[in-house]
Tab-separated table of C-alpha atoms in Angstrom:
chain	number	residue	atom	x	y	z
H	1	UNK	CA	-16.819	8.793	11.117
H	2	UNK	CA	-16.773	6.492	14.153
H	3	UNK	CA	-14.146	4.061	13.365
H	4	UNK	CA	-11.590	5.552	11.906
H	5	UNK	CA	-8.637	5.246	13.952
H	6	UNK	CA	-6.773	2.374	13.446
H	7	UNK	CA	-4.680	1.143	9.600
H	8	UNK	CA	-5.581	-1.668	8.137
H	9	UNK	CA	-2.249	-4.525	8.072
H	10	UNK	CA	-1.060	-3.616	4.684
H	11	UNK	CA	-0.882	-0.034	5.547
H	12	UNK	CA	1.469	-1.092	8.499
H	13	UNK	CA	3.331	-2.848	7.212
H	14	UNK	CA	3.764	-0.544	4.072
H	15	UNK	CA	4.682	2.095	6.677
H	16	UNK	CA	7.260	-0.325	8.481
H	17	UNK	CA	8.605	-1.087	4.967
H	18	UNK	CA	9.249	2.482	3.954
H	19	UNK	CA	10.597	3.628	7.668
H	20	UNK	CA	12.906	0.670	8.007
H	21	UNK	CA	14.107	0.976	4.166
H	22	UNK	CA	14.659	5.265	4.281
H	23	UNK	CA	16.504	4.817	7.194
H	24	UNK	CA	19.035	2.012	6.703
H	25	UNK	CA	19.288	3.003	3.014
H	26	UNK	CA	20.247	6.124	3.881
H	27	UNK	CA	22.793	4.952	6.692
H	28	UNK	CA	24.382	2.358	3.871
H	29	UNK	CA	24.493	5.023	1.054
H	30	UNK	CA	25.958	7.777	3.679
H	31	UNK	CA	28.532	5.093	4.761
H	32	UNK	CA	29.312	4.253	1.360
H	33	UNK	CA	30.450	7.613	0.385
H	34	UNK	CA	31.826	8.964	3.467
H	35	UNK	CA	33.784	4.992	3.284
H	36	UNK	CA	35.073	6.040	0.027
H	37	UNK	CA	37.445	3.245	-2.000
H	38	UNK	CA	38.037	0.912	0.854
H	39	UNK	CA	38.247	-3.556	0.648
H	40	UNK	CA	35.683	-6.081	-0.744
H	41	UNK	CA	35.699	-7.189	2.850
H	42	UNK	CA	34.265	-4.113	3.978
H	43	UNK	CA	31.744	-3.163	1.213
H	44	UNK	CA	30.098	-6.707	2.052
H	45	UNK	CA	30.232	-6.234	5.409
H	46	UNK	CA	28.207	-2.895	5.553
H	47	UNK	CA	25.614	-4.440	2.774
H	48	UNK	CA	25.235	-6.949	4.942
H	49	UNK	CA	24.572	-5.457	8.482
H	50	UNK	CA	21.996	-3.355	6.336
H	51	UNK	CA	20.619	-6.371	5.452
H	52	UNK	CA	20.197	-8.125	8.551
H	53	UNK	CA	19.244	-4.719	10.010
H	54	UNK	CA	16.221	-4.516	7.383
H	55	UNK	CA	15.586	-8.347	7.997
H	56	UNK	CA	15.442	-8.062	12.218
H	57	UNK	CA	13.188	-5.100	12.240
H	58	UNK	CA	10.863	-6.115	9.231
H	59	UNK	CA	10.130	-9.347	10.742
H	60	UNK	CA	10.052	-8.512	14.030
H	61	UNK	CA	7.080	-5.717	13.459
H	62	UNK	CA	5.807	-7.654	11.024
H	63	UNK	CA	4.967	-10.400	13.119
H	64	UNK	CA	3.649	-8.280	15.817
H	65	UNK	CA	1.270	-6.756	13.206
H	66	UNK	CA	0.270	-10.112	12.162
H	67	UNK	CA	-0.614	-10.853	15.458
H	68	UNK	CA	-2.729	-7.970	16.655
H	69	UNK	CA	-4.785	-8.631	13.053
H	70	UNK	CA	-5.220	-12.122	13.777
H	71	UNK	CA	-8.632	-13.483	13.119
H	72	UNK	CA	-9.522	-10.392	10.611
H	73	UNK	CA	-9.372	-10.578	7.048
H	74	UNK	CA	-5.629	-9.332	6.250
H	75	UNK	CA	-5.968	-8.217	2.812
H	76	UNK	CA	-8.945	-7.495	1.116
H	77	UNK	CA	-9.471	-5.703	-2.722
H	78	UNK	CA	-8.253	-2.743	-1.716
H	79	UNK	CA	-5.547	-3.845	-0.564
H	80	UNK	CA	-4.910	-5.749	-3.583
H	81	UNK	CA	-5.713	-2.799	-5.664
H	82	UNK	CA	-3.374	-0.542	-3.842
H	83	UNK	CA	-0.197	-2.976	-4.333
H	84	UNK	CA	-0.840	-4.024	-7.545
H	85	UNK	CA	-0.502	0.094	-8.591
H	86	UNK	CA	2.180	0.849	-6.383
H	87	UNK	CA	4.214	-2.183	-7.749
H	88	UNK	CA	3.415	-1.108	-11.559
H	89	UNK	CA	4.797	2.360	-10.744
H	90	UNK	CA	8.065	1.053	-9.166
H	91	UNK	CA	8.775	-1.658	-11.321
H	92	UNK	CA	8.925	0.959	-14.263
H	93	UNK	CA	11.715	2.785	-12.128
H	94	UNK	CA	13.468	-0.727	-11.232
H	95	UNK	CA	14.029	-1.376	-14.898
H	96	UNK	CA	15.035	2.154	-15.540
H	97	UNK	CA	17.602	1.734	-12.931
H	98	UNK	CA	18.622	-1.744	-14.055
H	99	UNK	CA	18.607	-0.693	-17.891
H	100	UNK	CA	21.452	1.988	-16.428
H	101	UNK	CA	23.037	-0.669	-14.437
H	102	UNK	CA	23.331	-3.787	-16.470
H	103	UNK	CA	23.427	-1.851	-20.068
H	104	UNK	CA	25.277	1.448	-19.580
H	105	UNK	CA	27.520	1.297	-16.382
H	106	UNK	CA	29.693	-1.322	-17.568
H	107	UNK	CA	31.000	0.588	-20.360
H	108	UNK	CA	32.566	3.061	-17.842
H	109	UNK	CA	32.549	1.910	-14.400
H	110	UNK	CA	33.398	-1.063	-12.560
H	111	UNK	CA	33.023	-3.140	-9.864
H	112	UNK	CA	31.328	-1.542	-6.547
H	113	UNK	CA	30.348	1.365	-8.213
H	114	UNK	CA	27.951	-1.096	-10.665
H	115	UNK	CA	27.056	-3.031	-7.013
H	116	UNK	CA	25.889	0.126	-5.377
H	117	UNK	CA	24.571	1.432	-7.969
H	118	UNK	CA	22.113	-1.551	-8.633
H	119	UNK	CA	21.606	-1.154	-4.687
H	120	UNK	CA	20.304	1.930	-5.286
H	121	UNK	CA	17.968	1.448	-7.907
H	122	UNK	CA	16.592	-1.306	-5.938
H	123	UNK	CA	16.088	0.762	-2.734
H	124	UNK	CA	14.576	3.409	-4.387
H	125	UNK	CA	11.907	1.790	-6.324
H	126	UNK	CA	11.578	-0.202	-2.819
H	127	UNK	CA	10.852	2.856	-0.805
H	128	UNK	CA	8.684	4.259	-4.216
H	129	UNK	CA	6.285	1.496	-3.666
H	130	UNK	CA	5.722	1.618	0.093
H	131	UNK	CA	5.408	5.101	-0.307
H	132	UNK	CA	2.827	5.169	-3.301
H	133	UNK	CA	1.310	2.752	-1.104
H	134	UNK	CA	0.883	4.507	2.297
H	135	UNK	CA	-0.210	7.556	-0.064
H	136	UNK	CA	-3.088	5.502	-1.769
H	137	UNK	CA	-3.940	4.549	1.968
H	138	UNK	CA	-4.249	7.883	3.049
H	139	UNK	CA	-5.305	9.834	0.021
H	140	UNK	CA	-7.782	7.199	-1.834
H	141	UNK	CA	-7.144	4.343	-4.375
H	142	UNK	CA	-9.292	5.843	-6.649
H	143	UNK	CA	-9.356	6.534	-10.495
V	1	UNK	CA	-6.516	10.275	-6.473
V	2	UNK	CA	-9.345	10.355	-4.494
V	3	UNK	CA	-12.840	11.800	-6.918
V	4	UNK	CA	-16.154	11.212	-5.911
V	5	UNK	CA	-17.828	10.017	-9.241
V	6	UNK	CA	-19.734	7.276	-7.419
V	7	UNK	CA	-21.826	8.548	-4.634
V	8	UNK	CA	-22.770	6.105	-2.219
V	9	UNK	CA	-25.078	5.908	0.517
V	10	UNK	CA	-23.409	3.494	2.632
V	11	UNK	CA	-23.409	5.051	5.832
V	12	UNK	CA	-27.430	5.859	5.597
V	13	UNK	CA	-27.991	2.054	4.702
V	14	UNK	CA	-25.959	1.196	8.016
V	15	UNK	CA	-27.794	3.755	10.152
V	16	UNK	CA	-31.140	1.816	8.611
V	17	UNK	CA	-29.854	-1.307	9.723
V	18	UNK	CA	-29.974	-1.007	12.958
V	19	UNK	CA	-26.550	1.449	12.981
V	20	UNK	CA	-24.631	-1.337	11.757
V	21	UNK	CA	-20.966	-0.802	12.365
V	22	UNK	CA	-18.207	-0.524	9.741
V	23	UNK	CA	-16.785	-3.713	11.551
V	24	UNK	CA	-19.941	-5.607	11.152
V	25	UNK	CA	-20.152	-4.991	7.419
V	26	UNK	CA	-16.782	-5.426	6.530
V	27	UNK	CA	-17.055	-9.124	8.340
V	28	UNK	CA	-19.989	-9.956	6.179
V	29	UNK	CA	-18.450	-8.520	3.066
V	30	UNK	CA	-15.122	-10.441	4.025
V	31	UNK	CA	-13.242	-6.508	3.805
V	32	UNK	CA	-11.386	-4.491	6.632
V	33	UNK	CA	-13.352	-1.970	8.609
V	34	UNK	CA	-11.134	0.735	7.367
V	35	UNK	CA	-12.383	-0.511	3.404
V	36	UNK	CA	-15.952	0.225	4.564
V	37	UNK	CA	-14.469	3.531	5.769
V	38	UNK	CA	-12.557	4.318	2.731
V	39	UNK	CA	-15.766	3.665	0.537
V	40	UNK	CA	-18.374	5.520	2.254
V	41	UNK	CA	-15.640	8.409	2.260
V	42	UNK	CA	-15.391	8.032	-1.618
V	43	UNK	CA	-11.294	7.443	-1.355
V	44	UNK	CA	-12.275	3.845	-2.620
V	45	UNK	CA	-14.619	2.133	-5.526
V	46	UNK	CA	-15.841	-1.167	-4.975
V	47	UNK	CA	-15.670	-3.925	-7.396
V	48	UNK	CA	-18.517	-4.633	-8.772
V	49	UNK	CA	-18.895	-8.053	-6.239
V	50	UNK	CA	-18.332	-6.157	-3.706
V	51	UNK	CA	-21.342	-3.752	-4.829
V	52	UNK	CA	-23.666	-6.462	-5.443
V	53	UNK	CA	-22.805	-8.431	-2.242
V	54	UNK	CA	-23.625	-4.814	-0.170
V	55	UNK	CA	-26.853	-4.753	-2.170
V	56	UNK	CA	-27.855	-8.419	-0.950
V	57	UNK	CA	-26.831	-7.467	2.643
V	58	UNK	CA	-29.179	-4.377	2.231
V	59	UNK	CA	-31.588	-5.919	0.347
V	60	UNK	CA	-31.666	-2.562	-1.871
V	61	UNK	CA	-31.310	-1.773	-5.299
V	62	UNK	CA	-27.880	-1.344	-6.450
V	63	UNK	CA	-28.753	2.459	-7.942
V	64	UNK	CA	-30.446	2.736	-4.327
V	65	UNK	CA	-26.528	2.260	-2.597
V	66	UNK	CA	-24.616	3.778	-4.947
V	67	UNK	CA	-24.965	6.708	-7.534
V	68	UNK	CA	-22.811	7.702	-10.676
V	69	UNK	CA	-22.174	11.840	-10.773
V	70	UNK	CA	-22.173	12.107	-14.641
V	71	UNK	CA	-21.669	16.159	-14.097
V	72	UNK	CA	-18.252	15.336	-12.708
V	73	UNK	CA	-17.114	12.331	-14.641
Protein backbone atom coordinates (compact mmCIF):
# COMPACT_ATOMS: atom_id res chain seq x y z
CA UNK A 1 0.00 0.00 0.00
CA UNK A 2 2.32 2.83 -1.06
CA UNK A 3 0.28 5.84 -0.60
CA UNK A 4 -1.52 5.61 2.16
CA UNK A 5 -0.56 8.19 4.49
CA UNK A 6 -2.20 11.21 4.12
CA UNK A 7 -6.67 11.95 4.58
CA UNK A 8 -8.36 13.06 1.99
CA UNK A 9 -10.03 17.04 2.81
CA UNK A 10 -13.34 15.82 3.94
CA UNK A 11 -11.82 13.51 6.38
CA UNK A 12 -10.00 16.64 7.88
CA UNK A 13 -12.13 18.55 8.11
CA UNK A 14 -14.68 15.94 9.53
CA UNK A 15 -11.96 15.36 12.16
CA UNK A 16 -11.57 19.25 12.86
CA UNK A 17 -15.41 19.33 13.07
CA UNK A 18 -15.77 16.63 15.66
CA UNK A 19 -12.47 17.81 17.82
CA UNK A 20 -13.48 21.44 17.83
CA UNK A 21 -17.34 20.52 18.54
CA UNK A 22 -16.48 17.62 21.63
CA UNK A 23 -14.41 20.00 23.11
CA UNK A 24 -16.23 23.34 23.30
CA UNK A 25 -19.52 21.44 23.71
CA UNK A 26 -18.33 19.91 26.48
CA UNK A 27 -16.72 23.19 28.04
CA UNK A 28 -20.38 25.03 27.38
CA UNK A 29 -22.46 22.09 28.81
CA UNK A 30 -19.86 21.73 31.93
CA UNK A 31 -20.20 25.56 32.39
CA UNK A 32 -23.77 25.44 32.12
CA UNK A 33 -24.29 23.18 34.98
CA UNK A 34 -21.55 24.00 37.21
CA UNK A 35 -23.15 28.02 36.27
CA UNK A 36 -26.34 26.79 37.57
CA UNK A 37 -29.53 29.50 37.48
CA UNK A 38 -27.56 32.60 36.81
CA UNK A 39 -28.77 36.02 34.19
CA UNK A 40 -29.85 36.03 30.49
CA UNK A 41 -26.75 38.14 30.20
CA UNK A 42 -24.61 35.42 31.10
CA UNK A 43 -26.23 32.34 29.43
CA UNK A 44 -25.72 34.41 26.04
CA UNK A 45 -22.53 35.30 26.80
CA UNK A 46 -21.08 31.71 27.30
CA UNK A 47 -23.23 30.47 24.02
CA UNK A 48 -21.64 32.93 22.41
CA UNK A 49 -17.83 32.67 23.19
CA UNK A 50 -18.60 28.91 22.25
CA UNK A 51 -19.67 30.12 19.22
CA UNK A 52 -17.03 32.31 18.14
CA UNK A 53 -14.66 29.72 19.66
CA UNK A 54 -16.16 26.97 17.15
CA UNK A 55 -16.23 29.74 14.35
CA UNK A 56 -12.20 30.93 14.87
CA UNK A 57 -10.87 27.45 14.94
CA UNK A 58 -13.19 25.88 12.18
CA UNK A 59 -12.26 28.45 9.77
CA UNK A 60 -9.00 28.93 10.58
CA UNK A 61 -8.05 24.98 9.93
CA UNK A 62 -10.35 24.89 7.48
CA UNK A 63 -8.74 27.24 5.35
CA UNK A 64 -5.39 25.85 5.92
CA UNK A 65 -6.78 22.47 4.73
CA UNK A 66 -8.18 24.09 1.77
CA UNK A 67 -5.01 25.33 0.97
CA UNK A 68 -2.64 22.40 1.23
CA UNK A 69 -5.53 20.50 -1.17
CA UNK A 70 -5.47 23.16 -3.58
CA UNK A 71 -5.36 22.08 -7.15
CA UNK A 72 -6.77 18.36 -6.21
CA UNK A 73 -10.17 17.34 -6.58
CA UNK A 74 -11.75 18.18 -2.98
CA UNK A 75 -14.61 15.94 -2.92
CA UNK A 76 -15.15 13.16 -4.98
CA UNK A 77 -18.18 10.16 -4.69
CA UNK A 78 -16.97 8.95 -1.81
CA UNK A 79 -16.94 11.68 -0.26
CA UNK A 80 -20.34 12.41 -1.26
CA UNK A 81 -21.41 9.00 -0.28
CA UNK A 82 -19.92 9.22 3.13
CA UNK A 83 -21.85 12.64 4.05
CA UNK A 84 -24.87 11.95 2.56
CA UNK A 85 -25.06 8.66 5.25
CA UNK A 86 -23.64 10.34 8.04
CA UNK A 87 -26.17 13.27 7.61
CA UNK A 88 -29.24 10.68 7.25
CA UNK A 89 -28.15 9.10 10.55
CA UNK A 90 -27.93 12.45 12.46
CA UNK A 91 -30.73 14.14 11.11
CA UNK A 92 -32.95 11.20 12.53
CA UNK A 93 -31.40 12.11 16.06
CA UNK A 94 -31.84 16.05 15.35
CA UNK A 95 -35.56 15.56 15.00
CA UNK A 96 -35.70 13.22 17.90
CA UNK A 97 -34.12 15.87 19.92
CA UNK A 98 -36.22 18.67 18.44
CA UNK A 99 -39.56 16.52 18.67
CA UNK A 100 -38.47 16.57 22.70
CA UNK A 101 -37.66 20.15 22.51
CA UNK A 102 -40.31 21.96 20.60
CA UNK A 103 -43.27 19.29 21.48
CA UNK A 104 -42.65 17.98 25.01
CA UNK A 105 -40.38 20.45 27.01
CA UNK A 106 -42.69 23.22 26.96
CA UNK A 107 -45.27 21.51 28.86
CA UNK A 108 -42.86 21.39 31.88
CA UNK A 109 -39.90 23.46 31.52
CA UNK A 110 -39.08 26.82 30.54
CA UNK A 111 -36.91 29.14 29.26
CA UNK A 112 -32.97 28.16 29.27
CA UNK A 113 -33.61 24.83 30.13
CA UNK A 114 -35.70 24.51 26.48
CA UNK A 115 -32.46 26.76 24.98
CA UNK A 116 -29.91 24.31 26.19
CA UNK A 117 -31.65 21.68 25.69
CA UNK A 118 -32.17 22.35 21.86
CA UNK A 119 -28.27 23.16 22.13
CA UNK A 120 -27.78 19.89 22.96
CA UNK A 121 -29.62 18.05 20.56
CA UNK A 122 -27.97 20.07 18.00
CA UNK A 123 -24.40 19.35 19.22
CA UNK A 124 -24.92 15.93 19.50
CA UNK A 125 -26.27 15.01 16.21
CA UNK A 126 -23.34 17.57 15.10
CA UNK A 127 -20.60 15.56 16.64
CA UNK A 128 -22.82 12.10 15.45
CA UNK A 129 -22.19 13.07 11.93
CA UNK A 130 -18.50 13.98 11.97
CA UNK A 131 -18.03 11.03 13.83
CA UNK A 132 -20.03 8.51 11.54
CA UNK A 133 -18.06 10.27 9.10
CA UNK A 134 -14.39 9.90 10.22
CA UNK A 135 -15.61 6.16 10.99
CA UNK A 136 -16.78 5.53 7.30
CA UNK A 137 -13.25 7.10 6.45
CA UNK A 138 -11.44 4.78 8.38
CA UNK A 139 -13.52 1.66 8.44
CA UNK A 140 -15.08 1.64 4.68
CA UNK A 141 -18.25 3.26 3.15
CA UNK A 142 -19.40 0.14 2.16
CA UNK A 143 -22.81 -1.77 2.12
CA UNK B 1 -19.11 -1.62 7.07
CA UNK B 2 -16.41 -2.55 5.13
CA UNK B 3 -17.31 -6.42 3.04
CA UNK B 4 -15.52 -7.44 0.20
CA UNK B 5 -18.37 -8.63 -2.20
CA UNK B 6 -16.70 -6.97 -5.18
CA UNK B 7 -13.22 -8.11 -5.73
CA UNK B 8 -11.21 -5.93 -7.72
CA UNK B 9 -8.02 -6.09 -9.35
CA UNK B 10 -7.07 -2.60 -9.31
CA UNK B 11 -3.76 -2.66 -8.01
CA UNK B 12 -2.61 -5.57 -10.67
CA UNK B 13 -4.09 -3.31 -13.55
CA UNK B 14 -1.80 -0.38 -12.14
CA UNK B 15 1.28 -2.57 -11.77
CA UNK B 16 0.43 -3.49 -15.74
CA UNK B 17 0.41 -0.03 -16.54
CA UNK B 18 3.52 0.81 -16.11
CA UNK B 19 3.05 0.85 -11.92
CA UNK B 20 0.74 3.59 -12.27
CA UNK B 21 0.33 5.42 -9.02
CA UNK B 22 -2.87 5.80 -6.98
CA UNK B 23 -2.30 9.64 -7.65
CA UNK B 24 -2.14 9.19 -11.32
CA UNK B 25 -5.41 7.30 -11.50
CA UNK B 26 -7.34 9.17 -9.24
CA UNK B 27 -6.37 12.46 -11.54
CA UNK B 28 -7.68 10.71 -14.57
CA UNK B 29 -10.73 9.38 -12.81
CA UNK B 30 -11.24 13.00 -11.30
CA UNK B 31 -11.16 10.98 -7.43
CA UNK B 32 -8.64 11.47 -4.44
CA UNK B 33 -5.68 9.18 -4.21
CA UNK B 34 -6.91 7.92 -0.94
CA UNK B 35 -10.49 6.78 -3.11
CA UNK B 36 -8.20 4.66 -5.31
CA UNK B 37 -6.81 3.40 -1.98
CA UNK B 38 -10.03 2.79 -0.33
CA UNK B 39 -11.26 0.75 -3.47
CA UNK B 40 -8.49 -1.49 -4.18
CA UNK B 41 -8.67 -2.17 -0.26
CA UNK B 42 -12.43 -3.11 -0.71
CA UNK B 43 -13.54 -0.31 2.15
CA UNK B 44 -15.19 1.42 -0.97
CA UNK B 45 -17.57 0.41 -4.17
CA UNK B 46 -17.40 2.43 -7.10
CA UNK B 47 -20.30 3.76 -8.93
CA UNK B 48 -20.88 2.24 -11.73
CA UNK B 49 -19.15 5.51 -13.86
CA UNK B 50 -16.55 5.28 -11.98
CA UNK B 51 -16.19 1.40 -12.97
CA UNK B 52 -16.65 1.96 -16.52
CA UNK B 53 -14.35 5.04 -16.72
CA UNK B 54 -11.40 2.58 -14.91
CA UNK B 55 -12.29 0.06 -17.60
CA UNK B 56 -11.64 2.71 -20.51
CA UNK B 57 -8.40 3.81 -18.74
CA UNK B 58 -7.42 0.03 -18.71
CA UNK B 59 -8.79 -0.79 -21.74
CA UNK B 60 -10.11 -4.15 -19.97
CA UNK B 61 -13.23 -5.76 -19.57
CA UNK B 62 -15.23 -4.59 -16.75
CA UNK B 63 -15.54 -8.48 -15.24
CA UNK B 64 -11.62 -8.35 -16.01
CA UNK B 65 -11.27 -5.22 -13.06
CA UNK B 66 -13.70 -6.14 -10.88
CA UNK B 67 -15.37 -9.46 -9.62
CA UNK B 68 -18.72 -10.13 -7.67
CA UNK B 69 -18.11 -12.95 -4.63
CA UNK B 70 -21.65 -14.51 -4.87
CA UNK B 71 -20.43 -17.10 -1.92
CA UNK B 72 -20.33 -14.11 0.38
CA UNK B 73 -23.11 -11.89 -0.79
Amino acid sequence: MEENLSMPAKEQFAWVWLSTMLVTYAAYFTSVFTIGETTALTQIGLFAATTVVQVLVIGTVSAVIAVRHKGGPQSDERDQLIDQRATRAAYQLLICGMIVVGCLMPFNNSGWRIFHAAVFSIAVSEIVRHGLMVSMYRRGANG
Amino acid sequence: MANLRLRNNLRLMRFLSNEMTQAELGERLGVTRQTIAAIEAGKYSPTLETAFRLADIFQKPLEEIFQWDKESA
